[in-house]
């Protein structure tokens, strides 16, 4: 009877502890729950610099959206680019890099690098996938433009310090790992407390019943041992032992030694209660700390596989290419309309700049002269984006629009990080020819050195040599290596032009040469393992009178450069040829194919 109050008190204590434990778990999910976001700011004593980089590791530190608040004086820009592109553009300029968050989640960690005091304005650079322009304040929500790693560049005009008041708000990665376990444990303790009086009473009743029954092995009686007194003849009788009777010995049942009477009922109960109370106290005591514990992901080390993937990242997104093409097309269109080569400078270079500049000169003097084919970006039929991430970088684009009878292959090259892509060459697709298939733009295309024939039937340089030989000599021994030979529209047209010139120029001797310009050759692999080589040939057309007094008469277009129409000493006409040739993979029985080609007059002179 004495144990009943103890059991009831113990049960009540367990129920109370269970309620407290369950309340602690619920509290972690409600009133003790950590904030949904954390905000960290650049320390106020950060050294000023013209550029600020927000490192990709910081952007990716927390899962979920990141909000960035920037305050500065005047106009500034936030540019998004691949980490290596941002680093390359920054170059040797002094800059600050936001790399991480402090342990207390309140400050952004900043590393500073000394260097040049100014930089060009990053606005308008082709390296950026997107930009945000602001004046004074900017609230910016970071959303990755595509898969992979990204960094941000914050800058003014490059001569003034970049905004230094920057804060970033991240989703809080704080966890409440004890919430559910505490709730479950509390329920278990409550159930144990509620059931304890009944369990203890049942155990007590059973023990009383067991104590009333004799137990096997409870008493041990040793009976007397009697020895035999009979003698065998001739044998000495054994010594007779006195019979002894040992007193009965009662041994307690195993496991009950030393137990106090009445302890069987409350002893186990009290021990269980003490254990549960201790566990609950420890868990409840640590709840407040556990609720506020925030796990900050460590920057993961890039594996070799990830490094390889990053190394193969295309140099731009297709959206970037579309934007660049529109700017190139707009620049060329304005220059063509004004016949002003100076307007081409921002977006045109090399062969295309030379051809269009000379075209403008001829058209200014000869109104009937045909203009160069316009560059259009309204219909991008195919984009070929290189994965070669060092400079120079090259991309191809197959476009068509108003004024393009057939699609044309455009070659765009970026010479250095702070320069924009420029149009190096354009060539119309050959009639009846399909542009080769390339890997999808988001995967990019592997570039191949012009002198390398690994995996290809010919190297890029070899392909252009074979083409130039066929254009020079209609009986070239290599004519079978290029599809259709003379029946290729461009090849057939060039050979016919040369043959007609010789036939009609009975008073002169003529010489024709087509020579590859190797420093403008670009090779990119196709989807089938082959490649397309795009390059330039210099076409020289020389004429010399056969006899004294014989004259050579130039056309009006050539006369613009030569300074006259007639000569008795000889002349040289110079053309630039833009060509694209498909090279099959090694082991293929297919010949090469001239995909696109055109030429433009770039000079003429008298000997």
XYZ file of C-alpha atoms in Angstrom, residues 352-598:
247
model
C 35.563 41.581 -93.784
C 36.769 45.041 -92.836
C 39.134 45.135 -95.809
C 36.545 43.914 -98.327
C 33.797 46.298 -97.184
C 36.172 49.264 -96.942
C 37.273 48.719 -100.555
C 33.692 48.093 -101.622
C 32.739 51.509 -100.264
C 35.579 53.121 -102.248
C 34.455 51.504 -105.479
C 30.770 52.293 -104.949
C 31.608 55.919 -104.209
C 33.160 56.150 -107.698
C 31.119 53.556 -109.620
C 27.459 53.805 -108.695
C 26.522 50.609 -110.497
C 28.966 48.482 -108.515
C 27.229 45.810 -106.452
C 27.307 46.269 -102.665
C 28.508 43.577 -100.317
C 25.850 41.138 -99.071
C 24.191 42.595 -95.951
C 24.682 40.994 -92.549
C 21.446 39.963 -90.897
C 20.625 38.491 -87.487
C 16.857 38.149 -87.826
C 17.033 34.429 -88.602
C 19.723 32.476 -86.801
C 19.655 29.062 -88.462
C 22.658 27.533 -86.737
C 25.154 28.579 -84.090
C 28.571 27.023 -83.613
C 30.063 28.033 -80.248
C 33.592 27.042 -79.339
C 34.614 25.567 -75.972
C 38.111 27.061 -76.255
C 38.023 29.396 -73.254
C 41.347 31.129 -73.741
C 41.776 33.854 -76.318
C 41.287 34.403 -79.188
C 37.783 32.897 -79.191
C 35.770 32.051 -82.297
C 32.127 31.316 -83.079
C 30.302 30.645 -86.347
C 26.738 31.624 -87.126
C 24.518 30.720 -90.077
C 22.059 33.572 -90.597
C 19.620 34.809 -93.185
C 17.446 37.864 -93.537
C 16.365 40.611 -95.895
C 18.843 40.867 -98.780
C 20.298 37.394 -98.193
C 19.320 35.240 -101.153
C 20.907 32.291 -99.396
C 22.061 31.886 -95.776
C 25.554 33.100 -95.025
C 28.260 31.821 -92.696
C 29.555 34.515 -90.330
C 32.856 34.168 -88.481
C 33.110 36.131 -85.238
C 36.365 36.423 -83.257
C 37.178 37.927 -79.862
C 40.889 38.670 -79.531
C 41.045 39.468 -75.783
C 38.751 39.678 -72.743
C 38.221 43.438 -72.903
C 37.575 43.469 -76.644
C 34.249 42.599 -78.208
C 33.605 40.031 -80.917
C 34.189 41.275 -84.431
C 33.099 39.973 -87.789
C 36.149 38.581 -89.579
C 34.430 37.041 -92.581
C 31.124 36.309 -94.259
C 30.411 33.830 -97.039
C 27.122 32.762 -98.640
C 26.202 29.097 -98.459
C 26.805 27.299 -101.755
C 23.569 26.602 -103.640
C 22.364 23.071 -103.004
C 24.666 22.674 -99.992
C 23.552 21.958 -96.439
C 25.425 23.396 -93.512
C 26.999 20.570 -91.461
C 25.430 19.534 -88.162
C 27.159 20.729 -84.984
C 26.687 19.890 -81.285
C 23.909 21.850 -79.580
C 25.023 25.332 -78.471
C 24.765 24.628 -74.722
C 27.373 21.866 -75.110
C 29.667 23.846 -77.354
C 32.009 22.663 -80.075
C 35.579 21.479 -79.738
C 38.119 23.603 -81.611
C 40.959 21.985 -83.543
C 44.367 23.530 -84.356
C 44.580 24.303 -88.076
C 47.632 22.085 -88.452
C 46.135 19.088 -86.584
C 44.552 16.239 -88.572
C 43.900 13.968 -85.557
C 40.578 12.218 -86.135
C 40.097 14.023 -89.466
C 40.711 13.094 -93.079
C 42.801 16.281 -93.453
C 43.948 19.136 -91.280
C 42.415 22.562 -91.795
C 45.573 23.828 -93.467
C 45.662 20.814 -95.803
C 42.015 21.355 -96.762
C 42.639 24.979 -97.754
C 45.779 24.008 -99.657
C 43.813 21.437 -101.695
C 41.059 23.995 -102.391
C 43.542 26.679 -103.458
C 45.281 24.171 -105.733
C 41.970 23.256 -107.430
C 41.096 26.937 -107.929
C 44.481 27.536 -109.517
C 44.784 24.381 -111.627
C 41.649 22.728 -113.094
C 43.671 19.551 -113.634
C 44.839 19.323 -110.041
C 45.759 15.759 -109.041
C 43.870 16.350 -105.757
C 40.558 17.235 -107.384
C 38.973 13.951 -106.261
C 39.499 14.948 -102.622
C 36.950 17.750 -102.925
C 33.331 16.899 -103.767
C 32.036 17.623 -107.264
C 35.338 19.076 -108.441
C 34.694 21.732 -111.075
C 30.925 21.382 -110.776
C 30.985 23.110 -107.381
C 29.337 26.483 -108.154
C 32.110 28.619 -106.715
C 34.989 26.510 -108.045
C 33.349 26.222 -111.466
C 32.740 29.974 -111.557
C 36.297 30.850 -110.593
C 37.798 28.480 -113.171
C 35.453 29.777 -115.896
C 36.368 33.403 -115.103
C 40.054 32.611 -115.360
C 39.632 30.605 -118.594
C 37.566 33.370 -120.240
C 40.144 35.998 -119.276
C 42.912 33.996 -120.933
C 40.780 33.329 -124.009
C 39.789 36.964 -124.517
C 43.139 38.493 -123.594
C 45.049 37.495 -126.720
C 47.617 40.276 -126.309
C 48.616 39.444 -122.748
C 49.886 36.631 -120.586
C 47.960 35.891 -117.390
C 48.780 34.147 -114.147
C 46.350 33.165 -111.354
C 47.267 32.131 -107.833
C 45.138 31.325 -104.783
C 47.085 31.278 -101.515
C 45.754 30.410 -98.016
C 46.301 33.013 -95.269
C 47.133 30.670 -92.411
C 46.809 33.156 -89.522
C 43.073 33.560 -90.180
C 42.158 29.855 -90.279
C 39.659 28.462 -87.746
C 38.586 24.806 -87.404
C 35.633 23.575 -85.314
C 34.442 19.975 -85.017
C 31.082 18.842 -86.354
C 28.644 16.442 -84.687
C 29.767 13.492 -86.852
C 33.418 13.782 -85.840
C 34.411 15.797 -88.898
C 35.106 19.529 -88.928
C 34.481 22.786 -90.749
C 37.463 24.960 -91.598
C 36.806 28.633 -92.277
C 39.570 30.782 -93.686
C 40.870 33.221 -96.237
C 42.557 32.796 -99.604
C 44.401 35.599 -101.331
C 43.583 35.532 -105.047
C 46.126 37.333 -107.261
C 45.451 37.934 -110.951
C 48.490 39.138 -112.910
C 48.549 40.318 -116.527
C 51.547 41.221 -118.688
C 51.463 42.488 -122.343
C 52.875 39.994 -124.843
C 54.576 42.564 -127.037
C 55.706 46.153 -126.884
C 52.788 48.498 -127.388
C 50.186 46.017 -126.290
C 47.765 47.447 -123.753
C 45.774 46.045 -120.878
C 42.462 47.752 -120.115
C 41.007 47.562 -116.622
C 37.378 47.600 -115.592
C 36.022 50.643 -113.793
C 36.154 48.970 -110.396
C 39.833 48.021 -110.743
C 40.689 51.424 -112.121
C 39.596 53.005 -108.806
C 42.603 51.394 -107.096
C 45.081 51.420 -109.989
C 44.572 55.119 -110.694
C 43.847 54.537 -114.390
C 42.309 52.117 -116.879
C 45.162 51.339 -119.293
C 48.676 50.014 -118.914
C 51.444 48.818 -121.213
C 53.600 47.470 -118.405
C 51.249 45.067 -116.720
C 48.858 44.966 -113.812
C 47.901 42.974 -110.673
C 44.399 42.559 -109.324
C 43.937 41.353 -105.717
C 40.881 39.607 -104.283
C 40.155 38.279 -100.818
C 38.260 34.972 -100.778
C 36.231 33.867 -97.767
C 35.689 30.090 -97.760
C 34.323 27.307 -95.550
C 35.156 23.641 -96.206
C 33.712 20.543 -94.555
C 36.330 17.893 -93.646
C 35.033 14.332 -93.080
C 36.270 12.272 -90.108
C 39.278 10.004 -90.499
C 38.477 6.739 -92.246
C 35.547 8.167 -94.181
C 35.402 7.505 -97.915
C 33.563 10.791 -98.523
C 35.438 13.706 -100.095
C 35.597 17.206 -98.623
C 32.917 19.700 -99.567
C 33.066 23.440 -100.196
C 30.272 24.728 -97.962
C 30.449 28.504 -98.507
C 32.579 30.907 -100.540
C 32.734 34.423 -101.932
